[in-house]
Coordinates of C-alpha atoms in Angstrom, one line a residue:
Chain R
X1060 CA 94.8 55.5 92.6
X1061 CA 95.0 58.6 94.8
X1062 CA 95.5 57.8 98.4
X1063 CA 93.3 59.8 100.8
X1064 CA 95.1 60.9 104.1
X1065 CA 92.9 62.2 107.0
X1066 CA 94.1 65.1 109.1
X1067 CA 97.1 66.2 107.0
X1068 CA 97.8 69.4 108.9
X1069 CA 98.7 67.4 112.0
X1070 CA 102.1 65.9 112.7
X1071 CA 101.5 62.0 112.6
X1072 CA 99.7 62.3 109.2
X1073 CA 102.7 64.2 107.9
X1074 CA 104.9 61.2 108.4
X1075 CA 102.7 59.4 105.9
X1076 CA 102.5 62.5 103.4
X1077 CA 106.3 62.9 103.3
X1078 CA 106.6 59.1 102.6
X1079 CA 104.1 59.4 99.9
X1080 CA 106.0 62.3 98.3
X1081 CA 109.3 60.3 98.6
X1082 CA 107.7 57.4 96.8
X1083 CA 106.1 59.5 94.1
X1084 CA 102.5 58.3 95.2
X1085 CA 99.6 60.7 94.5
X1086 CA 97.6 61.7 97.5
X1087 CA 94.7 63.9 98.7
X1088 CA 94.4 65.4 102.2
X1089 CA 91.0 65.1 103.9
X1090 CA 90.5 67.7 106.4
X1091 CA 89.7 66.6 110.0
X1092 CA 89.8 69.1 112.9
X1093 CA 91.2 67.4 115.9
X1094 CA 91.0 70.8 117.8
X1095 CA 87.2 70.6 117.3
X1096 CA 87.1 66.9 118.3
X1097 CA 86.1 65.7 114.8
X1098 CA 88.2 62.5 115.4
X1099 CA 85.6 61.5 118.0
X1100 CA 82.7 61.6 115.5
X1101 CA 81.0 58.3 115.1
X1102 CA 81.5 58.4 111.4
X1103 CA 85.3 58.7 111.9
X1104 CA 85.3 56.1 114.5
X1105 CA 84.0 53.6 111.9
X1106 CA 87.2 54.2 110.0
X1107 CA 89.5 54.4 112.9
X1108 CA 88.0 52.9 116.2
X1109 CA 90.9 54.3 118.4
X1110 CA 90.0 57.9 117.2
X1111 CA 93.4 59.0 116.0
X1112 CA 95.0 60.3 112.9
X1113 CA 96.2 59.4 110.3
X1114 CA 93.9 57.0 108.5
X1115 CA 94.6 56.3 104.8
X1116 CA 91.9 55.2 102.2
X1117 CA 93.1 53.7 99.0
X1118 CA 90.1 52.8 97.1
X1119 CA 88.4 50.5 99.6
X1120 CA 91.4 49.8 101.5
X1121 CA 91.7 51.4 104.9
X1122 CA 94.8 51.5 107.0
X1123 CA 95.7 53.3 110.3
X1124 CA 98.8 53.8 112.6
X1125 CA 101.3 56.0 110.7
X1126 CA 104.2 53.7 110.9
X1127 CA 102.1 50.8 109.7
X1128 CA 101.2 53.0 106.7
X1129 CA 104.7 53.9 106.1
X1130 CA 105.8 50.2 105.9
X1131 CA 103.1 49.4 103.8
X1132 CA 103.7 52.0 101.1
X1133 CA 107.4 51.7 101.2
X1134 CA 107.3 48.1 100.6
X1135 CA 104.4 48.1 98.0
X1136 CA 106.2 50.7 95.9
X1137 CA 109.8 49.5 96.6
X1138 CA 110.9 49.9 93.1
X1139 CA 109.6 53.5 92.6
X1140 CA 110.9 56.7 94.3
X1141 CA 113.4 56.7 97.1
X1142 CA 114.1 53.3 98.7
X1143 CA 113.3 53.8 102.4
X1144 CA 113.8 50.2 103.7
X1145 CA 117.4 49.3 102.9
X1146 CA 118.5 46.7 100.3
X1147 CA 119.0 43.7 102.4
X1148 CA 117.2 41.9 105.3
X1149 CA 119.8 43.1 107.5
X1150 CA 119.6 46.8 106.6
X1151 CA 115.8 46.4 106.9
X1152 CA 116.4 45.2 110.4
X1153 CA 118.4 48.4 111.2
X1154 CA 115.5 50.5 109.7
X1155 CA 113.0 48.6 111.9
X1156 CA 115.2 49.0 114.9
X1157 CA 115.5 52.8 114.7
X1158 CA 111.8 53.3 113.7
X1159 CA 111.0 51.5 116.9
X1160 CA 113.4 53.7 118.8
X1161 CA 111.5 56.7 117.3
X1162 CA 108.2 55.2 118.4
X1163 CA 109.2 54.3 121.9
X1164 CA 112.2 56.4 123.1
X1165 CA 111.8 59.6 121.0
X1166 CA 108.2 60.1 120.3
X1167 CA 106.7 59.9 123.8
X1168 CA 108.7 62.9 125.2
X1169 CA 108.4 65.1 122.0
X1170 CA 104.6 64.2 122.0
X1171 CA 104.3 65.4 125.6
X1172 CA 106.2 68.7 124.8
X1173 CA 103.8 69.2 121.8
X1174 CA 100.7 68.6 123.9
X1175 CA 101.6 70.9 126.8
X1176 CA 103.6 73.6 125.1
X1177 CA 101.6 73.9 121.8
X1178 CA 98.1 72.5 122.4
X1179 CA 97.2 72.7 126.0
X1180 CA 95.3 76.0 125.9
X1181 CA 93.5 74.9 122.8
X1182 CA 92.4 71.6 124.2
X1183 CA 91.4 73.0 127.6
X1184 CA 94.0 70.8 129.5
X1185 CA 96.3 72.3 132.2
X1186 CA 99.8 73.0 131.0
X1187 CA 102.1 71.0 133.3
X1188 CA 105.5 72.6 133.8
X1189 CA 106.7 69.4 135.5
X1190 CA 105.9 67.4 132.4
X1191 CA 107.5 69.9 130.2
X1192 CA 110.6 69.8 132.3
X1193 CA 110.9 66.0 132.6
X1194 CA 110.2 65.5 128.8
X1195 CA 112.9 67.8 127.9
X1196 CA 115.3 66.0 130.3
X1197 CA 114.5 62.6 128.8
X1198 CA 114.5 63.8 125.3
X1199 CA 117.9 65.3 126.0
X1200 CA 119.3 62.0 127.1
X1201 CA 117.8 60.4 124.0
X1202 CA 119.4 63.0 121.7
X1203 CA 122.8 62.3 123.4
X1204 CA 122.4 58.7 122.3
X1205 CA 121.4 59.8 118.8
X1206 CA 124.4 62.2 118.8
X1207 CA 126.6 59.2 119.4
X1208 CA 124.9 57.0 116.7
X1209 CA 125.1 59.8 114.2
X1210 CA 128.8 60.2 114.7
X1211 CA 129.3 56.8 113.3
X1212 CA 126.6 56.7 110.7
X1213 CA 125.2 59.4 108.3
X1214 CA 121.6 58.4 108.9
X1215 CA 120.0 56.3 111.8
X1216 CA 119.8 52.9 110.1
X1217 CA 123.0 53.3 108.2
X1218 CA 124.5 55.3 105.2
X1219 CA 121.1 55.6 103.6
X1220 CA 118.0 57.7 104.3
X1221 CA 115.2 55.5 105.6
X1222 CA 111.8 55.3 107.3
X1223 CA 113.6 55.6 110.5
X1224 CA 114.8 59.2 109.8
X1225 CA 111.6 60.2 108.0
X1226 CA 109.4 59.3 111.0
X1227 CA 111.1 61.8 113.1
X1228 CA 110.4 64.8 110.7
X1229 CA 106.9 66.1 111.9
X1230 CA 107.5 66.4 115.6
X1231 CA 111.0 67.4 115.3
X1232 CA 109.8 70.4 113.1
X1233 CA 107.6 71.3 116.1
X1234 CA 110.5 71.1 118.5
X1235 CA 112.6 73.5 116.6
X1236 CA 109.7 75.7 115.7
X1237 CA 106.7 76.4 117.9
X1238 CA 107.9 74.4 120.9
X1239 CA 110.8 76.8 120.9
X1240 CA 113.7 74.3 121.7
X1241 CA 115.8 74.4 118.6
X1242 CA 118.8 74.4 120.9
X1243 CA 118.3 70.7 121.7
X1244 CA 119.2 70.0 118.0
X1245 CA 121.7 72.7 117.3
X1246 CA 123.7 72.2 120.5
X1247 CA 124.5 68.6 119.2
X1248 CA 126.8 68.7 116.2
X1249 CA 125.9 65.4 114.4
X1250 CA 122.2 65.6 115.3
X1251 CA 122.1 69.2 113.9
X1252 CA 123.8 68.0 110.6
X1253 CA 121.3 65.2 110.4
X1254 CA 118.4 67.4 111.1
X1255 CA 119.5 69.9 108.5
X1256 CA 120.0 67.1 106.0
X1257 CA 116.6 65.5 106.4
X1258 CA 114.5 68.5 106.9
X1259 CA 115.8 70.2 103.8
X1260 CA 114.8 67.2 101.5
X1261 CA 112.5 68.5 98.8
X1262 CA 109.8 66.1 100.0
X1263 CA 109.6 67.6 103.5
X1264 CA 109.6 71.2 102.1
X1265 CA 106.7 70.2 99.9
X1266 CA 104.7 68.8 102.7
X1267 CA 105.3 72.0 104.8
X1268 CA 104.3 74.1 101.9
X1269 CA 101.0 72.1 101.4
X1270 CA 99.9 71.8 105.0
X1271 CA 101.3 74.5 107.3
X1272 CA 101.1 73.7 111.1
X1273 CA 97.6 73.8 112.6
X1274 CA 98.6 76.6 115.0
Chain E
X1100 CA 129.5 27.3 111.6
X1101 CA 127.3 30.3 111.8
X1102 CA 127.0 32.1 115.2
X1103 CA 123.8 31.2 116.7
X1104 CA 121.0 33.7 117.3
X1105 CA 121.6 35.4 120.7
X1106 CA 119.1 37.3 122.8
X1107 CA 120.4 39.2 125.9
X1108 CA 118.1 39.9 128.8
X1109 CA 116.1 38.3 131.6
X1110 CA 113.1 36.3 130.4
X1111 CA 110.9 38.0 133.1
X1112 CA 111.3 41.1 131.1
X1113 CA 108.1 41.7 129.0
X1114 CA 110.2 43.0 125.9
X1115 CA 112.6 40.0 126.2
X1116 CA 109.7 37.4 126.4
X1117 CA 108.1 39.0 123.3
X1118 CA 111.2 38.2 121.3
X1119 CA 111.5 34.7 123.0
X1120 CA 107.8 33.9 121.9
X1121 CA 108.6 34.9 118.3
X1122 CA 111.8 32.8 118.2
X1123 CA 109.9 29.9 119.5
X1124 CA 106.9 30.4 117.1
X1125 CA 109.5 30.6 114.3
X1126 CA 111.3 27.5 115.3
X1127 CA 114.6 29.3 115.3
X1128 CA 117.1 28.1 117.7
X1129 CA 118.6 30.7 120.0
X1130 CA 120.9 31.2 122.9
X1131 CA 119.6 33.3 126.0
X1132 CA 122.3 35.2 127.8
X1133 CA 120.9 36.5 131.2
X1134 CA 121.3 40.1 132.2
X1135 CA 121.1 40.8 135.8
X1136 CA 119.2 44.1 135.9
X1137 CA 119.1 44.2 139.8
X1138 CA 122.9 44.4 139.6
X1139 CA 122.7 47.1 136.8
X1140 CA 124.2 44.9 134.0
X1141 CA 122.1 46.6 131.5
X1142 CA 123.9 49.8 132.2
X1143 CA 127.4 48.3 131.9
X1144 CA 129.7 49.8 129.2
X1145 CA 129.8 46.4 127.6
X1146 CA 126.0 46.1 127.4
X1147 CA 125.6 49.7 126.3
X1148 CA 127.7 48.9 123.2
X1149 CA 124.9 46.6 122.1
X1150 CA 122.0 48.6 123.4
X1151 CA 122.9 52.2 123.9
X1152 CA 119.6 53.0 125.6
X1153 CA 120.5 50.4 128.4
X1154 CA 117.2 48.5 127.8
X1155 CA 116.6 44.9 127.2
X1156 CA 116.6 42.9 125.1
X1157 CA 119.6 43.1 122.8
X1158 CA 119.8 40.7 120.0
X1159 CA 122.5 39.3 117.7
X1160 CA 122.3 37.1 114.6
X1161 CA 125.7 36.5 112.9
X1162 CA 127.0 39.9 112.2
X1163 CA 123.6 41.6 112.7
X1164 CA 123.0 43.5 115.9
X1165 CA 119.6 44.8 116.7
X1166 CA 117.4 45.9 119.6
X1167 CA 113.7 47.0 120.2
X1168 CA 111.6 43.8 120.6
X1169 CA 109.2 44.6 117.8
X1170 CA 112.0 45.3 115.4
X1171 CA 113.6 42.1 116.3
X1172 CA 110.4 40.1 115.9
X1173 CA 110.0 41.6 112.4
X1174 CA 113.6 40.9 111.5
X1175 CA 113.2 37.2 112.6
X1176 CA 110.1 36.8 110.5
X1177 CA 111.7 38.4 107.5
X1178 CA 115.0 36.6 107.8
X1179 CA 113.4 33.1 108.3
X1180 CA 110.2 33.1 106.3
X1181 CA 110.2 29.5 105.7
X1182 CA 110.8 28.4 109.2
X1183 CA 108.1 27.6 112.0
X1184 CA 104.9 29.6 111.7
X1185 CA 105.2 30.9 108.1
X1186 CA 102.2 33.1 108.5
X1187 CA 103.3 34.9 111.7
X1188 CA 103.9 38.1 109.8
X1189 CA 101.5 37.4 107.0
X1190 CA 102.2 35.9 103.6
X1191 CA 100.9 38.7 101.4
X1192 CA 101.3 42.6 101.7
X1193 CA 97.7 43.2 103.0
X1194 CA 98.0 40.6 105.7
X1195 CA 101.3 42.1 106.6
X1196 CA 100.0 45.7 106.8
X1197 CA 97.0 44.6 108.9
X1198 CA 99.5 42.8 111.2
X1199 CA 101.7 46.0 111.4
X1200 CA 98.6 48.1 112.1
X1201 CA 97.8 46.0 115.2
X1202 CA 101.5 45.8 116.3
X1203 CA 101.6 49.5 116.4
X1204 CA 98.2 49.7 118.2
X1205 CA 99.8 47.4 120.8
X1206 CA 102.9 49.5 121.0
X1207 CA 101.3 52.9 121.0
X1208 CA 97.8 52.2 122.8
X1209 CA 98.0 49.0 124.7
X1210 CA 101.6 48.9 125.9
X1211 CA 101.7 52.3 127.7
X1212 CA 98.7 51.9 130.2
X1213 CA 99.4 48.0 130.7
X1214 CA 103.2 48.7 131.4
X1215 CA 102.2 51.2 134.1
X1216 CA 99.7 48.9 135.6
X1217 CA 102.1 45.8 135.5
X1218 CA 104.8 47.9 137.1
X1219 CA 102.5 49.5 139.7
X1220 CA 100.7 46.1 140.6
X1221 CA 103.1 43.3 140.1
X1222 CA 106.5 44.8 140.3
X1223 CA 106.4 47.9 142.7
X1224 CA 105.2 45.7 145.8
X1225 CA 108.0 43.1 145.1
X1226 CA 110.6 46.0 144.9
X1227 CA 109.1 47.5 148.1
X1228 CA 108.0 50.7 146.2
X1229 CA 105.1 52.7 147.0
X1230 CA 102.2 52.3 144.7
X1231 CA 100.6 55.3 142.9
X1232 CA 96.7 54.9 143.2
X1233 CA 96.0 57.7 141.0
X1234 CA 98.2 56.3 138.2
X1235 CA 96.8 52.9 138.6
X1236 CA 93.1 54.2 138.3
X1237 CA 94.0 56.4 135.4
X1238 CA 95.6 53.6 133.4
X1239 CA 92.9 51.1 134.3
X1240 CA 90.4 53.4 132.9
X1241 CA 92.6 53.8 129.8
X1242 CA 93.0 50.0 129.3
X1243 CA 89.3 49.4 130.0
X1244 CA 88.2 51.8 127.3
X1245 CA 90.9 50.3 124.8
X1246 CA 89.8 46.8 125.4
X1247 CA 86.3 48.0 124.3
X1248 CA 87.7 48.6 120.9
X1249 CA 89.4 45.2 120.9
X1250 CA 86.1 43.6 122.0
X1251 CA 84.3 45.0 118.9
X1252 CA 87.2 44.0 116.7
X1253 CA 87.4 40.5 118.0
X1254 CA 83.7 40.1 117.4
X1255 CA 84.5 40.6 113.6
X1256 CA 87.8 38.7 113.4
X1257 CA 89.2 35.6 115.2
X1258 CA 92.5 37.3 115.9
X1259 CA 93.4 40.9 115.8
X1260 CA 94.9 41.2 112.3
X1261 CA 92.7 38.5 110.7
X1262 CA 91.9 34.8 110.8
X1263 CA 95.3 33.6 111.9
X1264 CA 97.4 34.1 114.9
X1265 CA 100.1 36.7 114.1
X1266 CA 102.8 38.9 115.5
X1267 CA 99.9 41.2 116.4
X1268 CA 98.5 39.0 118.9
X1269 CA 101.9 37.7 120.1
X1270 CA 103.0 41.3 120.8
X1271 CA 100.3 41.6 123.6
X1272 CA 101.2 38.3 125.5
X1273 CA 103.9 39.6 127.8
X1274 CA 101.9 42.5 129.5
X1275 CA 98.6 40.7 129.3
X1276 CA 100.2 37.6 131.0
X1277 CA 101.4 39.8 134.0
X1278 CA 98.1 41.6 134.2
X1279 CA 96.1 38.3 134.4
X1280 CA 98.6 36.3 136.6
X1281 CA 100.6 38.8 138.7
X1282 CA 98.5 42.0 138.8
X1283 CA 95.1 40.5 139.6
X1284 CA 93.5 42.1 136.7
X1285 CA 92.1 39.0 135.0
X1286 CA 88.7 40.7 135.1
X1287 CA 89.9 43.2 132.3
X1288 CA 90.1 40.3 129.9
X1289 CA 87.2 38.0 131.2
X1290 CA 84.6 40.7 131.5
X1291 CA 84.5 41.0 127.7
X1292 CA 83.3 38.0 125.8
X1293 CA 85.4 38.2 122.7
X1294 CA 88.4 39.4 124.5
X1295 CA 88.3 36.6 126.9
X1296 CA 87.9 34.1 124.1
X1297 CA 91.0 35.6 122.3
X1298 CA 93.0 35.7 125.5
X1299 CA 92.2 32.0 126.1
X1300 CA 93.4 31.1 122.6
X1301 CA 96.6 33.1 122.5
X1302 CA 97.8 32.4 125.9
X1303 CA 97.5 28.6 125.5
X1304 CA 99.8 28.5 122.5
X1305 CA 102.7 26.1 123.0
X1306 CA 105.2 28.8 122.2
X1307 CA 103.9 31.0 125.0
X1308 CA 103.6 28.2 127.5
X1309 CA 107.4 27.6 126.8
X1310 CA 108.2 31.2 127.5
X1311 CA 106.2 31.1 130.9
X1312 CA 108.3 28.0 131.8
X1313 CA 111.5 29.9 130.9
X1314 CA 110.3 32.8 133.2
X1315 CA 109.5 30.5 136.0
X1316 CA 112.8 28.6 135.6
X1317 CA 114.9 31.9 135.8
X1318 CA 113.4 32.9 139.3

């Protein structure tokens, strides 16, 4: 069964794509242009009532929220591809811990940077320099904590690559690329080593090749 | 003897109360260690060792040390599947995925605007901080629109993730409780038929009533 993934060129759907590649699951991207507002079309809202991407369709089974999709496929296909959840309940707990950190401490700031630096003109919203400055400061403090964590542990949840690291790939790729703030990563020794490691995984390189950035 | 489960943080904190509700639903005994945030205890070097972001709660179960309330809730359900409410995190993969979807919706879409409103309307006045009317108005609009999506969902399904109360509903209790009881925003929930029905059901669960008691006793 081929899993359909809506909006594959955008960042949040790429979390799902890289997970599916790691788990050796076949998928098909379904184009959806957020810049043209296609996520607000009534037909799309029937699938995803909040009007956001990604949504996955696996036969009749529809699921949304990227991190929910990650958990579902990582668990369903636990015995195939890369193990992304850890081997014990305790290791899984660490994966959940750092996946939530990504969702609540990391993502909000890098998302604001993405919106204002990359997409504001395209979306017709004013670019807010105060938001950019504050988001960079807050993100910097979060990355300092990551630096400390990654000085003790090769990956965020422990010595194994997991959903927690994977979830950071798409927006960090924006941060070091089109957002123009690579120094935030390269100036932190352990964060830099971690970023180089996870972003050079063949799975991530494959996703970038298949679906270049939308701008 | 195994070290009991320990939660660090004030029960008045929304994130702490989320974990307490889960532990009580799952019938898992625990010890609550207060953290005095007014005195900055959450930023002390000792606390930062167990929660490097200086946020509450922090959690320990034997040798396992965790933070982030929704991660802790998932861990509790996975570690103690046979205790208390066995269906809280689903008993099959599809049920679990639906619960995860709605816990994510809570975390990504409900939590941000409701947290701002709770802070502005319930906490800022008590802390003698000036309220930001434009922030209040923006987030009221966001929440109103969001609850429109919930209204439709709850017309199709008794609880958010399906026919049974789950982590997805539980995750909403802390912020919704303050909106209704401390921020004078009950109307957000009572103006929509299905949302009102749902709120009535989930907020009257024994586990939530016990958490509210713990909150009252801590003041």
